[in-house]
Amino acid sequence: VGEGGYVVRAWGTQRDVTASRRTERALRASEEQLRLALDAGQMGIWDWNMTTDAIDWSDNLETLHGLVPGTFGGTYEAFLELVHPDDRDAFATNVRTAIQRGGSYDAEFRVVSPDGSVRWMLGKGQVITDTAGTPVRMIGSGIDVTLRKRAEDELRTSIARLEHAESEVQQLYILEREARADAERSNRAKDEFLATLSHELRSPLSAALSWTHMLRRGQLDAEKTARALETIERTTLLQVRLIEDLLDISRIVSGKLMLESGIVDLRTVIESAVASAHAAADARRITITVEPPRELLLAPGDAMRVEQIIGNLLGNAIKFTPAGGAVVVAWARVDGHAEIRVRDTGVGIAPDV
C-alpha cells in the first residue's frame, strides 16, 4: 500500500483444486448412490462407539423404525427400547455373545414404532477391536424384512390350507371307500336275505304241501285232517307275515325287521313248529320227539320269529336225516337263558361251519 492508501502491489499463491473438486463430487455422488441403494433395499447403517455408548444412525434407518430423522436417542439402551418386548432378551443375548467373542451377529427381530406398528428387521453387526483386542466399536446394518415375513406367513398359511385340502381329499377318499364297502356289504346282505327268504318260504310250504297230498289221497282220519288244516292255515299266515316284511325294502336291506316283542311260552311255540313239520317227517318215516323241561319256560321275544327259527331247524334236520331216522327237540334254562336244541341222526354239520 503506498502513500494515500492506494494498493500499488499485491502478491499471492494459486493452487489447482480440480482433483479435490472431482473427489468431492465423486464422494457426493457415491453418498447419493449409497442412499438410493439403502432406500431401495429398505436398509440403514449404524456405527456404535462402545466407549461412549453413542450410536450413529443413517437417516433412513430412523425412518425404517418409524422415527422422525434426528429423533433417535443415539444410545444402545434407546435402541433396545424400540425392540419388541418378546424379542428383546434374545436380541440382547446375540449382541453380548458377539462382543464376548469379538465376532459378528445376525438376527431377525421385531421393532415397535412410536405409532404402535410392528415391523420385522434383520440386524447384522460386526465387532471392531483395538490393538489390544478390546471391543471398541460395532458397525452394522438393519434391513426391513417385513414384506418377506408377511410372504412367509402367507406361504405357511397356503401350505396349511393345501395340507388341509389334501386331508379333506383323503377323508373323502376314505368315505368313498367305506361307502363302496357298505354298498358291497349291502349287496351281500341282500343276497343272503334272498337265500334266507327262499328257505323261509320253502320250509313251511313243504310241510303244507305234504299235508295237502295226504288230504287229497284221503289217508287221514278226522283228527289228522283237523291237524293238517290247522297246519296249512298256520303256514299260510306265516307266508303272509313274510310277504308283509318284503314290502318294506329299506328295512330288509338294512337288516332291521320289526319284531313284535312279548313273552313267549316256548312249549307252545315249539309244539306248533313240530306240528307243522310232522307231515314232512311222516313222509320220510322220521320220528320227532319232544323233550320239554319240567318247569314252565318263558322268554322275551317274537313268537312268530322264534317259530320260524325252530321250523327251519326242524326242516333241515328232516331233510338231511335218512329215512327211518329220528329228530329230538329239547329246551331248558341255561345260565339264565333259554336254550333250544334240535338233534338228529343225520350226517350233521361240521363244527367250523
GROMACS .gro file of C-alpha atoms in nm:
model
  353
    1VAL     CA    1   0.000   0.000   0.000
    2GLY     CA    2   0.153   0.331  -0.100
    3GLU     CA    3   0.102   0.689   0.008
    4GLY     CA    4  -0.256   0.788   0.019
    5GLY     CA    5  -0.362   0.432   0.099
    6TYR     CA    6  -0.359   0.305  -0.256
    7VAL     CA    7  -0.267  -0.051  -0.338
    8VAL     CA    8   0.039  -0.037  -0.552
    9ARG     CA    9   0.134  -0.404  -0.544
   10ALA     CA   10  -0.020  -0.744  -0.449
   11TRP     CA   11   0.108  -1.098  -0.438
   12GLY     CA   12  -0.040  -1.442  -0.354
   13THR     CA   13  -0.048  -1.811  -0.446
   14GLN     CA   14  -0.269  -2.019  -0.672
   15ARG     CA   15  -0.333  -2.389  -0.634
   16ASP     CA   16  -0.503  -2.633  -0.869
   17VAL     CA   17  -0.803  -2.782  -0.682
   18THR     CA   18  -0.951  -2.963  -0.976
   19ALA     CA   19  -0.872  -3.303  -0.834
   20SER     CA   20  -1.017  -3.224  -0.492
   21ARG     CA   21  -1.331  -3.088  -0.654
   22ARG     CA   22  -1.365  -3.407  -0.854
   23THR     CA   23  -1.314  -3.606  -0.538
   24GLU     CA   24  -1.582  -3.409  -0.357
   25ARG     CA   25  -1.823  -3.451  -0.645
   26ALA     CA   26  -1.744  -3.822  -0.664
   27LEU     CA   27  -1.790  -3.853  -0.291
   28ARG     CA   28  -2.125  -3.677  -0.304
   29ALA     CA   29  -2.227  -3.896  -0.596
   30SER     CA   30  -2.116  -4.204  -0.407
   31GLU     CA   31  -2.307  -4.096  -0.099
   32GLU     CA   32  -2.615  -4.033  -0.309
   33GLN     CA   33  -2.583  -4.374  -0.474
   34LEU     CA   34  -2.543  -4.533  -0.132
   35ARG     CA   35  -2.850  -4.352  -0.002
   36LEU     CA   36  -3.054  -4.463  -0.304
   37ALA     CA   37  -2.928  -4.820  -0.263
   38LEU     CA   38  -3.014  -4.820   0.107
   39ASP     CA   39  -3.358  -4.677   0.039
   40ALA     CA   40  -3.423  -4.927  -0.238
   41GLY     CA   41  -3.314  -5.213  -0.017
   42GLN     CA   42  -3.511  -5.088   0.285
   43MET     CA   43  -3.178  -5.080   0.467
   44GLY     CA   44  -2.995  -4.847   0.704
   45ILE     CA   45  -2.646  -4.846   0.854
   46TRP     CA   46  -2.520  -4.769   1.203
   47ASP     CA   47  -2.199  -4.720   1.400
   48TRP     CA   48  -2.182  -4.786   1.773
   49ASN     CA   49  -1.896  -4.637   1.976
   50MET     CA   50  -1.882  -4.871   2.274
   51THR     CA   51  -1.655  -4.642   2.468
   52THR     CA   52  -1.903  -4.351   2.466
   53ASP     CA   53  -2.216  -4.566   2.403
   54ALA     CA   54  -2.302  -4.332   2.114
   55ILE     CA   55  -2.479  -4.487   1.816
   56ASP     CA   56  -2.484  -4.303   1.486
   57TRP     CA   57  -2.774  -4.399   1.262
   58SER     CA   58  -2.834  -4.317   0.899
   59ASP     CA   59  -3.145  -4.107   0.838
   60ASN     CA   60  -3.324  -4.387   0.653
   61LEU     CA   61  -3.263  -4.626   0.943
   62GLU     CA   62  -3.464  -4.394   1.166
   63THR     CA   63  -3.738  -4.389   0.904
   64LEU     CA   64  -3.741  -4.770   0.893
   65HIS     CA   65  -3.804  -4.770   1.268
   66GLY     CA   66  -4.090  -4.525   1.233
   67LEU     CA   67  -3.889  -4.235   1.379
   68VAL     CA   68  -3.860  -3.883   1.251
   69PRO     CA   69  -3.498  -3.829   1.134
   70GLY     CA   70  -3.293  -3.682   1.416
   71THR     CA   71  -3.516  -3.812   1.698
   72PHE     CA   72  -3.334  -4.137   1.775
   73GLY     CA   73  -3.187  -4.129   2.127
   74GLY     CA   74  -2.847  -4.234   1.999
   75THR     CA   75  -2.764  -4.497   2.265
   76TYR     CA   76  -2.781  -4.876   2.288
   77GLU     CA   77  -3.049  -4.858   2.557
   78ALA     CA   78  -3.253  -4.621   2.339
   79PHE     CA   79  -3.238  -4.879   2.060
   80LEU     CA   80  -3.335  -5.168   2.292
   81GLU     CA   81  -3.648  -4.972   2.385
   82LEU     CA   82  -3.756  -4.998   2.020
   83VAL     CA   83  -3.713  -5.377   2.009
   84HIS     CA   84  -4.034  -5.574   2.065
   85PRO     CA   85  -4.057  -5.687   2.432
   86ASP     CA   86  -4.090  -6.051   2.328
   87ASP     CA   87  -3.770  -6.033   2.120
   88ARG     CA   88  -3.562  -5.801   2.340
   89ASP     CA   89  -3.386  -6.059   2.558
   90ALA     CA   90  -3.290  -6.282   2.264
   91PHE     CA   91  -3.156  -5.983   2.069
   92ALA     CA   92  -2.950  -5.858   2.364
   93THR     CA   93  -2.806  -6.207   2.411
   94ASN     CA   94  -2.695  -6.217   2.046
   95VAL     CA   95  -2.520  -5.881   2.082
   96ARG     CA   96  -2.346  -5.981   2.407
   97THR     CA   97  -2.226  -6.306   2.253
   98ALA     CA   98  -2.084  -6.121   1.952
   99ILE     CA   99  -1.899  -5.875   2.180
  100GLN     CA  100  -1.758  -6.152   2.401
  101ARG     CA  101  -1.630  -6.348   2.105
  102GLY     CA  102  -1.520  -6.043   1.909
  103GLY     CA  103  -1.723  -6.160   1.611
  104SER     CA  104  -2.049  -6.075   1.445
  105TYR     CA  105  -2.418  -6.128   1.493
  106ASP     CA  106  -2.707  -6.188   1.256
  107ALA     CA  107  -3.058  -6.181   1.400
  108GLU     CA  108  -3.419  -6.123   1.299
  109PHE     CA  109  -3.638  -5.937   1.546
  110ARG     CA  110  -3.940  -5.712   1.565
  111VAL     CA  111  -3.940  -5.341   1.641
  112VAL     CA  112  -4.231  -5.130   1.763
  113SER     CA  113  -4.269  -4.781   1.616
  114PRO     CA  114  -4.398  -4.488   1.823
  115ASP     CA  115  -4.735  -4.525   1.646
  116GLY     CA  116  -4.759  -4.886   1.770
  117SER     CA  117  -4.700  -5.054   1.434
  118VAL     CA  118  -4.473  -5.359   1.433
  119ARG     CA  119  -4.210  -5.430   1.170
  120TRP     CA  120  -3.957  -5.709   1.122
  121MET     CA  121  -3.588  -5.620   1.097
  122LEU     CA  122  -3.282  -5.821   1.000
  123GLY     CA  123  -2.987  -5.692   1.202
  124LYS     CA  124  -2.626  -5.759   1.112
  125GLY     CA  125  -2.329  -5.634   1.315
  126GLN     CA  126  -1.951  -5.670   1.325
  127VAL     CA  127  -1.734  -5.604   1.632
  128ILE     CA  128  -1.416  -5.396   1.586
  129THR     CA  129  -1.137  -5.426   1.841
  130ASP     CA  130  -0.833  -5.213   1.920
  131THR     CA  131  -0.475  -5.335   1.905
  132ALA     CA  132  -0.517  -5.496   2.245
  133GLY     CA  133  -0.819  -5.697   2.125
  134THR     CA  134  -1.069  -5.494   2.327
  135PRO     CA  135  -1.404  -5.431   2.153
  136VAL     CA  136  -1.437  -5.058   2.088
  137ARG     CA  137  -1.686  -5.033   1.804
  138MET     CA  138  -1.956  -5.223   1.631
  139ILE     CA  139  -2.080  -5.138   1.285
  140GLY     CA  140  -2.368  -5.291   1.101
  141SER     CA  141  -2.689  -5.259   0.914
  142GLY     CA  142  -3.060  -5.301   0.965
  143ILE     CA  143  -3.285  -5.431   0.689
  144ASP     CA  144  -3.665  -5.410   0.690
  145VAL     CA  145  -3.783  -5.766   0.611
  146THR     CA  146  -4.149  -5.710   0.698
  147LEU     CA  147  -4.268  -5.788   0.344
  148ARG     CA  148  -4.061  -6.106   0.335
  149LYS     CA  149  -4.202  -6.213   0.671
  150ARG     CA  150  -4.555  -6.149   0.551
  151ALA     CA  151  -4.486  -6.352   0.238
  152GLU     CA  152  -4.351  -6.635   0.453
  153ASP     CA  153  -4.660  -6.621   0.674
  154GLU     CA  154  -4.885  -6.627   0.367
  155LEU     CA  155  -4.685  -6.917   0.228
  156ARG     CA  156  -4.721  -7.109   0.554
  157THR     CA  157  -5.093  -7.032   0.554
  158SER     CA  158  -5.122  -7.151   0.194
  159ILE     CA  159  -4.931  -7.469   0.277
  160ALA     CA  160  -5.156  -7.528   0.578
  161ARG     CA  161  -5.462  -7.478   0.359
  162LEU     CA  162  -5.320  -7.711   0.099
  163GLU     CA  163  -5.246  -7.974   0.361
  164HIS     CA  164  -5.599  -7.929   0.496
  165ALA     CA  165  -5.738  -7.968   0.146
  166GLU     CA  166  -5.527  -8.280   0.095
  167SER     CA  167  -5.655  -8.411   0.426
  168GLU     CA  168  -6.013  -8.346   0.316
  169VAL     CA  169  -5.949  -8.521  -0.016
  170GLN     CA  170  -5.801  -8.815   0.174
  171GLN     CA  171  -6.102  -8.815   0.405
  172LEU     CA  172  -6.335  -8.809   0.104
  173TYR     CA  173  -6.141  -9.100  -0.044
  174ILE     CA  174  -6.178  -9.291   0.283
  175LEU     CA  175  -6.550  -9.210   0.297
  176GLU     CA  176  -6.591  -9.317  -0.066
  177ARG     CA  177  -6.408  -9.641   0.005
  178GLU     CA  178  -6.622  -9.702   0.314
  179ALA     CA  179  -6.936  -9.621   0.113
  180ARG     CA  180  -6.827  -9.871  -0.153
  181ALA     CA  181  -6.761 -10.130   0.116
  182ASP     CA  182  -7.104 -10.056   0.267
  183ALA     CA  183  -7.262 -10.099  -0.075
  184GLU     CA  184  -7.082 -10.431  -0.120
  185ARG     CA  185  -7.193 -10.542   0.226
  186SER     CA  186  -7.545 -10.430   0.140
  187ASN     CA  187  -7.539 -10.637  -0.179
  188ARG     CA  188  -7.412 -10.937   0.013
  189ALA     CA  189  -7.681 -10.880   0.273
  190LYS     CA  190  -7.944 -10.874   0.000
  191ASP     CA  191  -7.808 -11.197  -0.147
  192GLU     CA  192  -7.804 -11.359   0.195
  193PHE     CA  193  -8.152 -11.227   0.262
  194LEU     CA  194  -8.285 -11.371  -0.063
  195ALA     CA  195  -8.127 -11.706   0.019
  196THR     CA  196  -8.275 -11.694   0.368
  197LEU     CA  197  -8.611 -11.582   0.233
  198SER     CA  198  -8.612 -11.870  -0.014
  199HIS     CA  199  -8.550 -12.106   0.274
  200GLU     CA  200  -8.811 -11.932   0.490
  201LEU     CA  201  -9.072 -11.969   0.217
  202ARG     CA  202  -8.981 -12.321   0.111
  203SER     CA  203  -8.972 -12.488   0.454
  204PRO     CA  204  -9.329 -12.407   0.565
  205LEU     CA  205  -9.465 -12.461   0.215
  206SER     CA  206  -9.310 -12.808   0.205
  207ALA     CA  207  -9.497 -12.901   0.521
  208ALA     CA  208  -9.823 -12.756   0.386
  209LEU     CA  209  -9.770 -12.936   0.053
  210SER     CA  210  -9.716 -13.269   0.232
  211TRP     CA  211 -10.038 -13.230   0.431
  212THR     CA  212 -10.221 -13.133   0.109
  213HIS     CA  213 -10.108 -13.452  -0.068
  214MET     CA  214 -10.231 -13.660   0.229
  215LEU     CA  215 -10.566 -13.485   0.229
  216ARG     CA  216 -10.613 -13.547  -0.143
  217ARG     CA  217 -10.537 -13.919  -0.101
  218GLY     CA  218 -10.787 -13.943   0.185
  219GLN     CA  219 -10.528 -14.104   0.406
  220LEU     CA  220 -10.607 -13.901   0.718
  221ASP     CA  221 -10.863 -13.962   0.986
  222ALA     CA  222 -11.068 -13.682   1.137
  223GLU     CA  223 -10.807 -13.590   1.399
  224LYS     CA  224 -10.520 -13.577   1.149
  225THR     CA  225 -10.734 -13.391   0.900
  226ALA     CA  226 -10.802 -13.123   1.159
  227ARG     CA  227 -10.432 -13.103   1.236
  228ALA     CA  228 -10.349 -13.084   0.866
  229LEU     CA  229 -10.592 -12.798   0.810
  230GLU     CA  230 -10.459 -12.619   1.118
  231THR     CA  231 -10.101 -12.656   0.991
  232ILE     CA  232 -10.192 -12.531   0.642
  233GLU     CA  233 -10.369 -12.231   0.794
  234ARG     CA  234 -10.079 -12.152   1.023
  235THR     CA  235  -9.834 -12.190   0.733
  236THR     CA  236 -10.041 -11.955   0.520
  237LEU     CA  237 -10.044 -11.693   0.794
  238LEU     CA  238  -9.668 -11.730   0.824
  239GLN     CA  239  -9.627 -11.666   0.450
  240VAL     CA  240  -9.846 -11.357   0.481
  241ARG     CA  241  -9.618 -11.232   0.755
  242LEU     CA  242  -9.310 -11.289   0.536
  243ILE     CA  243  -9.466 -11.112   0.239
  244GLU     CA  244  -9.553 -10.816   0.460
  245ASP     CA  245  -9.186 -10.796   0.558
  246LEU     CA  246  -9.092 -10.788   0.189
  247LEU     CA  247  -9.296 -10.473   0.132
  248ASP     CA  248  -9.056 -10.262   0.331
  249ILE     CA  249  -8.741 -10.294   0.117
  250SER     CA  250  -8.540 -10.037   0.313
  251ARG     CA  251  -8.587 -10.230   0.637
  252ILE     CA  252  -8.498 -10.557   0.473
  253VAL     CA  253  -8.181 -10.422   0.309
  254SER     CA  254  -8.063 -10.272   0.638
  255GLY     CA  255  -8.149 -10.590   0.824
  256LYS     CA  256  -8.385 -10.408   1.061
  257LEU     CA  257  -8.704 -10.613   1.052
  258MET     CA  258  -8.962 -10.509   1.308
  259LEU     CA  259  -9.011 -10.752   1.593
  260GLU     CA  260  -9.329 -10.789   1.793
  261SER     CA  261  -9.169 -10.845   2.129
  262GLY     CA  262  -9.357 -11.015   2.404
  263ILE     CA  263  -9.335 -11.303   2.650
  264VAL     CA  264  -9.303 -11.630   2.458
  265ASP     CA  265  -9.417 -11.964   2.602
  266LEU     CA  266  -9.153 -12.188   2.445
  267ARG     CA  267  -9.366 -12.502   2.487
  268THR     CA  268  -9.649 -12.355   2.277
  269VAL     CA  269  -9.415 -12.221   2.007
  270ILE     CA  270  -9.210 -12.541   1.981
  271GLU     CA  271  -9.516 -12.768   1.971
  272SER     CA  272  -9.659 -12.552   1.693
  273ALA     CA  273  -9.336 -12.576   1.492
  274VAL     CA  274  -9.322 -12.953   1.546
  275ALA     CA  275  -9.686 -12.991   1.435
  276SER     CA  276  -9.604 -12.807   1.112
  277ALA     CA  277  -9.307 -13.036   1.049
  278HIS     CA  278  -9.488 -13.365   1.117
  279ALA     CA  279  -9.617 -13.411   0.764
  280ALA     CA  280  -9.269 -13.387   0.611
  281ALA     CA  281  -9.131 -13.614   0.884
  282ASP     CA  282  -9.405 -13.874   0.838
  283ALA     CA  283  -9.339 -13.882   0.464
  284ARG     CA  284  -8.980 -13.990   0.536
  285ARG     CA  285  -9.076 -14.212   0.829
  286ILE     CA  286  -8.882 -13.990   1.065
  287THR     CA  287  -8.997 -13.965   1.425
  288ILE     CA  288  -8.995 -13.630   1.605
  289THR     CA  289  -8.957 -13.650   1.982
  290VAL     CA  290  -9.016 -13.351   2.211
  291GLU     CA  291  -8.833 -13.336   2.544
  292PRO     CA  292  -8.986 -13.049   2.741
  293PRO     CA  293  -8.839 -12.928   3.071
  294ARG     CA  294  -9.026 -12.985   3.394
  295GLU     CA  295  -9.070 -12.613   3.452
  296LEU     CA  296  -9.267 -12.359   3.252
  297LEU     CA  297  -9.012 -12.170   3.046
  298LEU     CA  298  -9.098 -11.818   2.932
  299ALA     CA  299  -8.865 -11.592   2.737
  300PRO     CA  300  -8.889 -11.245   2.580
  301GLY     CA  301  -8.906 -11.241   2.200
  302ASP     CA  302  -9.123 -11.253   1.890
  303ALA     CA  303  -9.323 -11.576   1.896
  304MET     CA  304  -9.364 -11.586   1.516
  305ARG     CA  305  -8.991 -11.538   1.457
  306VAL     CA  306  -8.899 -11.800   1.717
  307GLU     CA  307  -9.135 -12.047   1.548
  308GLN     CA  308  -8.974 -11.967   1.212
  309ILE     CA  309  -8.629 -12.040   1.352
  310ILE     CA  310  -8.735 -12.369   1.506
  311GLY     CA  311  -8.921 -12.461   1.187
  312ASN     CA  312  -8.606 -12.402   0.984
  313LEU     CA  313  -8.401 -12.615   1.221
  314LEU     CA  314  -8.657 -12.897   1.201
  315GLY     CA  315  -8.678 -12.865   0.821
  316ASN     CA  316  -8.300 -12.901   0.789
  317ALA     CA  317  -8.297 -13.192   1.034
  318ILE     CA  318  -8.570 -13.378   0.840
  319LYS     CA  319  -8.407 -13.302   0.505
  320PHE     CA  320  -8.064 -13.435   0.598
  321THR     CA  321  -8.174 -13.730   0.816
  322PRO     CA  322  -8.202 -14.068   0.639
  323ALA     CA  323  -8.545 -14.231   0.616
  324GLY     CA  324  -8.639 -14.404   0.939
  325GLY     CA  325  -8.421 -14.169   1.144
  326ALA     CA  326  -8.512 -13.958   1.443
  327VAL     CA  327  -8.520 -13.590   1.543
  328VAL     CA  328  -8.526 -13.469   1.903
  329VAL     CA  329  -8.631 -13.123   2.016
  330ALA     CA  330  -8.543 -13.014   2.371
  331TRP     CA  331  -8.527 -12.688   2.556
  332ALA     CA  332  -8.408 -12.580   2.900
  333ARG     CA  333  -8.287 -12.287   3.107
  334VAL     CA  334  -7.904 -12.249   3.090
  335ASP     CA  335  -7.721 -11.974   3.277
  336GLY     CA  336  -8.026 -11.752   3.285
  337HIS     CA  337  -8.101 -11.802   2.914
  338ALA     CA  338  -8.341 -12.023   2.726
  339GLU     CA  339  -8.158 -12.282   2.514
  340ILE     CA  340  -8.335 -12.477   2.238
  341ARG     CA  341  -8.165 -12.783   2.086
  342VAL     CA  342  -8.259 -12.980   1.773
  343ARG     CA  343  -8.073 -13.311   1.738
  344ASP     CA  344  -8.100 -13.561   1.456
  345THR     CA  345  -7.945 -13.886   1.337
  346GLY     CA  346  -7.828 -13.738   1.009
  347VAL     CA  347  -7.475 -13.661   0.886
  348GLY     CA  348  -7.462 -13.343   1.094
  349ILE     CA  349  -7.277 -13.017   1.030
  350ALA     CA  350  -6.902 -12.966   1.059
  351PRO     CA  351  -6.805 -12.769   1.374
  352ASP     CA  352  -6.635 -12.494   1.172
  353VAL     CA  353  -6.948 -12.417   0.965
   0.00000   0.00000   0.00000
